[in-house]
Tab-separated table of C-alpha atoms and ligand atoms in Angstrom:
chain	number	residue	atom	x	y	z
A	1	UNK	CA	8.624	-3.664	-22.655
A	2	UNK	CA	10.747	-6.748	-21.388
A	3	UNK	CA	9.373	-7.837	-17.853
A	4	UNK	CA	12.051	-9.539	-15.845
A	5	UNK	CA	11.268	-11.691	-12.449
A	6	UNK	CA	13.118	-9.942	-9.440
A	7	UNK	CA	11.893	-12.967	-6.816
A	8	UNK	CA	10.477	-15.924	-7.569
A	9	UNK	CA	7.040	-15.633	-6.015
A	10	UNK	CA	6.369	-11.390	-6.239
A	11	UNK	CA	7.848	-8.661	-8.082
A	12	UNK	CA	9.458	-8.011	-11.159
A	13	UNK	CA	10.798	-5.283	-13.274
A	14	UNK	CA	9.754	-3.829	-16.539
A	15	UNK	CA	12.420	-1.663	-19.106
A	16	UNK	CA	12.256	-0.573	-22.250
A	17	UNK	CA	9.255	2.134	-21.622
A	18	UNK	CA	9.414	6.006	-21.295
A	19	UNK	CA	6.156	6.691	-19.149
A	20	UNK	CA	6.166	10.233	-20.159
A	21	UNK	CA	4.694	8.985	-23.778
A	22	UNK	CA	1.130	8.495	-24.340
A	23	UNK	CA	0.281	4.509	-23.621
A	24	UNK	CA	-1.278	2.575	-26.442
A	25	UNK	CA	-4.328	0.126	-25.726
A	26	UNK	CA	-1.371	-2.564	-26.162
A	27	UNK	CA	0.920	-1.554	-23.921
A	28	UNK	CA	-1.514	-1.141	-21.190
A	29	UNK	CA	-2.661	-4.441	-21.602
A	30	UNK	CA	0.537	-5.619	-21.274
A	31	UNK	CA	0.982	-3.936	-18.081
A	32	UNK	CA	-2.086	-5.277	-16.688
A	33	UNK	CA	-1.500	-8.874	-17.777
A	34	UNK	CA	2.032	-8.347	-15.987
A	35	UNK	CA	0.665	-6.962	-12.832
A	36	UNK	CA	-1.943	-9.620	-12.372
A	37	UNK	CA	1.262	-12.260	-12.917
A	38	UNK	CA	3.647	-10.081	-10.854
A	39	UNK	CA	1.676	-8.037	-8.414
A	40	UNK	CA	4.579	-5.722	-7.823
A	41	UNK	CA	6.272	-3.807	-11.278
A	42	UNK	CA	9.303	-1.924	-10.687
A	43	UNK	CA	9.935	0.967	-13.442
A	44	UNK	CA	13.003	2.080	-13.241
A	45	UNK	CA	14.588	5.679	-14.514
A	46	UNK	CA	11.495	6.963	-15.033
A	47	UNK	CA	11.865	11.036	-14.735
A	48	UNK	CA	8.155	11.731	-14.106
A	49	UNK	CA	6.439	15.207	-12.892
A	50	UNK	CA	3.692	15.769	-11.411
A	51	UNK	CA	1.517	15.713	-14.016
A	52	UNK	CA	2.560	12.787	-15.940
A	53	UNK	CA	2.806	10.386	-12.512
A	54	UNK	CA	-0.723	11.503	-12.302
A	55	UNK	CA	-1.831	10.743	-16.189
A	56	UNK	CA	-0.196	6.905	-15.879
A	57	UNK	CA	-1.869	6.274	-13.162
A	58	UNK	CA	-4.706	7.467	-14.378
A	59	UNK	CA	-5.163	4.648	-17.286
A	60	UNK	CA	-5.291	2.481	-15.119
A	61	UNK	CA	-8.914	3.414	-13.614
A	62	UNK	CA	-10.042	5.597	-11.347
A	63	UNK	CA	-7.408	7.874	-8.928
A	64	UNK	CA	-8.930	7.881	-5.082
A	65	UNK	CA	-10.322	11.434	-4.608
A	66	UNK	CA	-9.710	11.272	-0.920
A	67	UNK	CA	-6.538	11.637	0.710
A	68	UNK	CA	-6.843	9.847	4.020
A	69	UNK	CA	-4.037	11.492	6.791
A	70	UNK	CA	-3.883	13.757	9.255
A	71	UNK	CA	-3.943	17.782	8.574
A	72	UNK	CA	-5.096	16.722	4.999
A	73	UNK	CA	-6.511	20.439	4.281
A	74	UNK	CA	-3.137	21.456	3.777
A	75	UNK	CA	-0.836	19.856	0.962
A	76	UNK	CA	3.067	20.284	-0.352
A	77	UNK	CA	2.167	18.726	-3.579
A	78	UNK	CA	-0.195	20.564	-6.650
A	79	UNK	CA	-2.432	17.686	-7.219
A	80	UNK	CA	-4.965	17.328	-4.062
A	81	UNK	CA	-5.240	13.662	-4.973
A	82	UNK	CA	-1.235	12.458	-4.632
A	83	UNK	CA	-0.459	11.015	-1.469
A	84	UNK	CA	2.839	13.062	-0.254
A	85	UNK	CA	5.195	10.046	1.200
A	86	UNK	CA	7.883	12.057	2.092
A	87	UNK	CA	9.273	13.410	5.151
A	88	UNK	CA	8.836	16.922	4.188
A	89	UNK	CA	6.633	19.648	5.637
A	90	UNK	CA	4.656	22.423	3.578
A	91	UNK	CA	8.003	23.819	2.698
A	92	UNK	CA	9.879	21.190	1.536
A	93	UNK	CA	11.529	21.207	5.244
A	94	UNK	CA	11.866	17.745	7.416
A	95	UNK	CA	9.697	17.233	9.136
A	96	UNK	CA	10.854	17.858	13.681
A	97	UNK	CA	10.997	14.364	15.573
A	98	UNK	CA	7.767	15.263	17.375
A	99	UNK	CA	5.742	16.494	14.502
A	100	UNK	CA	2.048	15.318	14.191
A	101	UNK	CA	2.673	14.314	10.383
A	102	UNK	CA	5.621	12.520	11.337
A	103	UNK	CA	3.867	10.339	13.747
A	104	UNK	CA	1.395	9.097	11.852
A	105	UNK	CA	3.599	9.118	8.958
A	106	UNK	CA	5.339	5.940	11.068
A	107	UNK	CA	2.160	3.749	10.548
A	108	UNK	CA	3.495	3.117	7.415
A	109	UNK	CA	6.169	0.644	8.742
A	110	UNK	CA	3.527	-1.792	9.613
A	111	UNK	CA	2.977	-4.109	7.140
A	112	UNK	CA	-0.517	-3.216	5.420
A	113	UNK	CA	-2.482	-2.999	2.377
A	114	UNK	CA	-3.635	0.887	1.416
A	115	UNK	CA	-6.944	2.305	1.660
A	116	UNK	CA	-7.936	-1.295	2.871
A	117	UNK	CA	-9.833	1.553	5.518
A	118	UNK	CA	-12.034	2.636	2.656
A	119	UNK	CA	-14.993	0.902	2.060
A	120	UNK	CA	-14.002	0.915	-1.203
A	121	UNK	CA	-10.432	0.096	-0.754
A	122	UNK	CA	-7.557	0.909	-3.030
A	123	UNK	CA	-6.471	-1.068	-6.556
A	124	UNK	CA	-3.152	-0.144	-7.893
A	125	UNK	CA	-0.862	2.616	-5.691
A	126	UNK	CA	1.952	4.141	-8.259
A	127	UNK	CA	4.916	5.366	-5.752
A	128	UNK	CA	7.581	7.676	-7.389
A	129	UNK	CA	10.900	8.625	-5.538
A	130	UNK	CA	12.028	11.892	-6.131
A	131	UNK	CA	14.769	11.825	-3.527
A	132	UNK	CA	16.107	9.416	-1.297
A	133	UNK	CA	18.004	9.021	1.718
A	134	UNK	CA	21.509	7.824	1.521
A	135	UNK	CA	20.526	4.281	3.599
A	136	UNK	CA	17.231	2.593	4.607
A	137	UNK	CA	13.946	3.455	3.817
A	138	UNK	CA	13.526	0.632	1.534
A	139	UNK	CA	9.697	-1.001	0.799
A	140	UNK	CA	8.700	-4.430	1.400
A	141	UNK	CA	6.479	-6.581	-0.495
A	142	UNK	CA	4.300	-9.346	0.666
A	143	UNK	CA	2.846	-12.296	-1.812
A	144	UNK	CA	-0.729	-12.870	-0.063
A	145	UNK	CA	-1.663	-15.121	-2.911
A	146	UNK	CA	0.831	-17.520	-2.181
A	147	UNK	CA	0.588	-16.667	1.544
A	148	UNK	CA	-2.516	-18.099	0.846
A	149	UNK	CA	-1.575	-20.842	-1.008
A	150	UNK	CA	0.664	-22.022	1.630
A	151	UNK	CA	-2.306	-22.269	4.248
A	152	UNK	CA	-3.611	-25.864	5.144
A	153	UNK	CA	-7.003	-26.999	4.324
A	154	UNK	CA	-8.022	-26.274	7.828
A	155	UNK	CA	-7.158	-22.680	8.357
A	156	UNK	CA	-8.552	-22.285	4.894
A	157	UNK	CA	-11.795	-23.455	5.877
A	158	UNK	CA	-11.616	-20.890	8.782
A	159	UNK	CA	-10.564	-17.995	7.217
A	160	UNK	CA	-12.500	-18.225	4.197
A	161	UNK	CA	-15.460	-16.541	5.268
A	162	UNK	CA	-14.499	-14.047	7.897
A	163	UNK	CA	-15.135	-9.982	8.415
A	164	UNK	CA	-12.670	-7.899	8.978
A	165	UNK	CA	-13.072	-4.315	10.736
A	166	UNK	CA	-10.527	-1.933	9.290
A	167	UNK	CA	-9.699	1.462	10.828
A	168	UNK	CA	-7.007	3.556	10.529
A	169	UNK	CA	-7.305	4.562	14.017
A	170	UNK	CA	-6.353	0.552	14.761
A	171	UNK	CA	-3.469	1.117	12.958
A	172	UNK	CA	-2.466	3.938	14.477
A	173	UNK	CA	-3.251	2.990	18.111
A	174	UNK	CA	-0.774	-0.183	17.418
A	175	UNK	CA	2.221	2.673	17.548
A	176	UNK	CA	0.538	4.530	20.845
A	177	UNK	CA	-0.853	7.300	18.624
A	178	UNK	CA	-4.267	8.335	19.581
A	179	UNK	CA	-4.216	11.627	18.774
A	180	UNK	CA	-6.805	11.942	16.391
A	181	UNK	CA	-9.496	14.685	16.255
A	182	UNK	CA	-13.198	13.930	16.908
A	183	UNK	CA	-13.490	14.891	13.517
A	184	UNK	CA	-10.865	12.786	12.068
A	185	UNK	CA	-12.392	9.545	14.277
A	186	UNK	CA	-15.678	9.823	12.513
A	187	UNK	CA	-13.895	10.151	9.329
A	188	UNK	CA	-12.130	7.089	9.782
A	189	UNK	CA	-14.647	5.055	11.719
A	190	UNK	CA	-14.663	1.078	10.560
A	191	UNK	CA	-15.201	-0.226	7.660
A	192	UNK	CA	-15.646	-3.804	7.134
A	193	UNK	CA	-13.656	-6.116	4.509
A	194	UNK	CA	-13.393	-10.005	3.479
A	195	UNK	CA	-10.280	-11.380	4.955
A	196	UNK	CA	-10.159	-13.708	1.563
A	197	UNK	CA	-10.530	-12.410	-1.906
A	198	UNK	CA	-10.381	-13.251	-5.027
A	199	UNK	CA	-7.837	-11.369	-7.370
A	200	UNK	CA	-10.141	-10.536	-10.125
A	201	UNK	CA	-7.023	-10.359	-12.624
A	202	UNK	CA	-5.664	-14.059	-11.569
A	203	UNK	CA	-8.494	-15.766	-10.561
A	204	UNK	CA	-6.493	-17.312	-7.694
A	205	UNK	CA	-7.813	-16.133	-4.319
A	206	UNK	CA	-5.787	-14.172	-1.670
A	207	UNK	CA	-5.321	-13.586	2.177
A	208	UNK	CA	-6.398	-9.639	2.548
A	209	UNK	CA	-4.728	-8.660	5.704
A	210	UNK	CA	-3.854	-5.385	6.943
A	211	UNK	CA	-2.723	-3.306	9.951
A	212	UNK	CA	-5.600	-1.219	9.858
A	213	UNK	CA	-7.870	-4.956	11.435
A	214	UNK	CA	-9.083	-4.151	14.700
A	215	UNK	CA	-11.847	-6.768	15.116
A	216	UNK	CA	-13.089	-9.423	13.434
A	217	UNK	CA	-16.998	-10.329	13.248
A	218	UNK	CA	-17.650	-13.707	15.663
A	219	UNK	CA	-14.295	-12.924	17.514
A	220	UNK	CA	-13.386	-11.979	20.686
A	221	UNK	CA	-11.024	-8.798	20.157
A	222	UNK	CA	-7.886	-10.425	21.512
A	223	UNK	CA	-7.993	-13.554	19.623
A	224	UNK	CA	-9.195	-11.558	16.217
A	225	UNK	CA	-5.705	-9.395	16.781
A	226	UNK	CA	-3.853	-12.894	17.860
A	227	UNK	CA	-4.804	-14.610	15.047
A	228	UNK	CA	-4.074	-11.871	12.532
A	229	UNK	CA	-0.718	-11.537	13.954
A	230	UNK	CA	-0.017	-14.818	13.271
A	231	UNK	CA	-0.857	-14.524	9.697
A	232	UNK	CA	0.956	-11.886	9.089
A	233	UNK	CA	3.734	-13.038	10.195
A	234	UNK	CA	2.874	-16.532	8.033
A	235	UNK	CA	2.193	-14.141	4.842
A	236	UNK	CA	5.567	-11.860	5.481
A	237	UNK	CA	8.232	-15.138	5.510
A	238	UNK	CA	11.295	-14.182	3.807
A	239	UNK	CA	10.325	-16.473	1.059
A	240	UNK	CA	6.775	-14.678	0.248
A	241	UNK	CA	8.741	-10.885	0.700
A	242	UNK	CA	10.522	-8.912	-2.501
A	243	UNK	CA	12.192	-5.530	-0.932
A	244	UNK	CA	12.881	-2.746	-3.042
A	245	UNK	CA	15.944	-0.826	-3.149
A	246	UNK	CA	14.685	2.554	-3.835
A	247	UNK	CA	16.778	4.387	-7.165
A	248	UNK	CA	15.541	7.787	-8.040
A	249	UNK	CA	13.268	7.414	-10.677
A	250	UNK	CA	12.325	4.463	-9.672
A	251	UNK	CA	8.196	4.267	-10.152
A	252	UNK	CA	6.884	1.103	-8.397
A	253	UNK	CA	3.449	-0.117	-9.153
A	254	UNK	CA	1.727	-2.428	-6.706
A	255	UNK	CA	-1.605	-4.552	-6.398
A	256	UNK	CA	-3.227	-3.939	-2.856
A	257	UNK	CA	-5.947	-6.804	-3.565
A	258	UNK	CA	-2.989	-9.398	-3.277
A	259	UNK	CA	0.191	-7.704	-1.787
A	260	UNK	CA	0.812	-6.453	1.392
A	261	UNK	CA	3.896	-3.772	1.719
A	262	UNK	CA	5.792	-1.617	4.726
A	263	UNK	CA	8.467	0.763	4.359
A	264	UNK	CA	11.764	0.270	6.172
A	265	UNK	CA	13.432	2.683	8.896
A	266	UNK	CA	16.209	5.440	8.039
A	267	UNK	CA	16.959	8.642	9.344
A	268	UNK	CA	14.109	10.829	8.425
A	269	UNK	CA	14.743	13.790	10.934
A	270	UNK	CA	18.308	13.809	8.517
A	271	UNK	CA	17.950	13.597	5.441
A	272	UNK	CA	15.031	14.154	2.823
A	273	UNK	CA	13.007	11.467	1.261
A	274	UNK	CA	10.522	12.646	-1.141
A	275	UNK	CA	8.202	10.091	-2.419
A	276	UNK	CA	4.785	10.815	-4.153
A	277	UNK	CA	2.019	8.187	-4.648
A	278	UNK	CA	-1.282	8.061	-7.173
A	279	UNK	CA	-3.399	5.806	-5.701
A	280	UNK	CA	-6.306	3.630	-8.072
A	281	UNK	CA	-9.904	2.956	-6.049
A	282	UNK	CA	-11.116	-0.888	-6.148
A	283	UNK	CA	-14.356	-1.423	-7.977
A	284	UNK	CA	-16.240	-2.031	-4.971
A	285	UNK	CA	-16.722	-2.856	-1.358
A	286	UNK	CA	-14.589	-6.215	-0.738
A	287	UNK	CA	-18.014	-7.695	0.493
A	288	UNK	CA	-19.667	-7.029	-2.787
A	289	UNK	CA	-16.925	-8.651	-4.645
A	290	UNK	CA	-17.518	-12.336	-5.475
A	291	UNK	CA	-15.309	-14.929	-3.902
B	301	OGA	C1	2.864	3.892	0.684
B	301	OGA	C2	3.739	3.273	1.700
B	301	OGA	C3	6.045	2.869	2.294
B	301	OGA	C4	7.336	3.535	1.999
B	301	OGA	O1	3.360	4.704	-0.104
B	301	OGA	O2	1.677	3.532	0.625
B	301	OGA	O3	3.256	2.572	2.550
B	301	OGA	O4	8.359	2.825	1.942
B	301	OGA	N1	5.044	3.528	1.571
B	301	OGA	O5	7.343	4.753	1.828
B	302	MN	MN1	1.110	2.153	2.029
């Protein structure tokens, strides 16, 4: 495998590896060691089914057995676990402009860590494009370590302790879409997270930020939500952001404990983009992680 540094801070792209063959201790290792350095690994050409998407990801730890979205019960995709990106209905249609799906589908162009909703939030997502449109639709990376980095001594200090409530109704609500289920609003009540973590792989610690915050413990709701829009739009500087140029084939592997990502507009009532993601759980609660 040669690893080569797309940006200087985040990112970088590994070749020389069929993912289809069975991976040796050593070249998961290598992979690891890589993604704790890199946070974001870009594999391109990588003609993956199903199956095989699902098996990678899968050596990594364990897959998340819940798929958190709206209308979940029914799935496109044979494995209950993958998270279907696309724009594509049951079958394989896009998706109308005023589809359910396709409205909360658009929370994902907020910039936002995955699963950070789940008390035990997500590790590793593995996101494979199958198809792609002709323009747009890229994703964007976020460094959060060296957001953090980048902080002074002060707003260190008072950040370095703080609770986060994450929802993905908060999310949601930031795009005027409330139209959740009573059902669904239990099932995505608030869960709370450390707004600073350490990256277990690195040892260096990390802003965890998300669009899913809708209140932070000791704050007044409007200046929790001010003050996490201003760090997000500290952490998401140019110089902190890699985007990706999606190829098909392309299978991108990212770190939600230190990255924070959004995908990019195109014309999704157009054209088809299919996209599948395996998604890795964290080993615990962020509050039960030392810092
Ligand atoms: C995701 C995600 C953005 C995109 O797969 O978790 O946020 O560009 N994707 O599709
Ligand atoms: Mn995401």
């Amino acid at each position: 495998m040669r690893v080569t540094p797309l940006h200087p801070h985040i990112g970088a792209r590994a070749d020389g590896i069929d993912l289809r063959s069975p991976l040796t201790a050593e070249l998961r290792t290598a992979i690891e060691a890589a993604m704790d350095r890199h946070a974001v690994l870009v594999f391109p050409g990588q003609d993956l089914d199903d199956d095989q998407h699902m098996a990678f990801g899968g050596a990594f730890g364990p897959v998340e057995h819940t798929r958190a979205t709206v209308d979940a019960q029914r799935h496109r995709l044979k494995h209950a676990q993958m998270n279907d990106i696309s724009n594509l209905d049951l079958n394989g249609e896009i998706l109308k402009a005023d589809d359910r799906r396709r409205m909360f589908n658009l929370g994902n162009r907020l910039w936002h860590s995955d699963s950070s909703f789940k008390r035990t939030p997500a590790k590793y997502s593995l996101l494979h494009a199958r198809s792609i449109p002709p323009e747009g639709g890229e994703t964007e990376f976020a460094d959060m370590r060296a957001a953090w980095d980048a902080l002074g001594q002060k707003m260190r200090g008072k950040l370095k302790d703080l609770v986060c409530w994450h929802s993905l109704l908060y999310s949601r609500a930031q795009l005027g879409f409330h139209g959740f289920t009573e059902e669904e609003q239990k099932q995505f009540a608030p869960v709370p997270q450390r707004m600073v973590r350490r990256h277990a792989g690195s040892g260096r610690l990390s802003l965890y930020l998300s669009a899913h915050i809708g209140r932070i413990d000791g704050f007044e709701v409007p200046e929790a939500l001010a003050l996490v829009r201003d760090l997000v739009e500290h952490a998401t500087q140019r110089e902190f952001v890699y985007q990706h140029r999606w190829q098909v084939g392309d299978l991108v592997v990212w770190d939600n404990r230190c990255t924070m990502h959004r995908g990019r507009a195109y014309d999704d009532t157009a054209y088809p983009r299919d996209m599948r993601r395996v998604t890795l759980e964290d080993c615990a609660p962020t509050l039960e992680q030392a810092l």
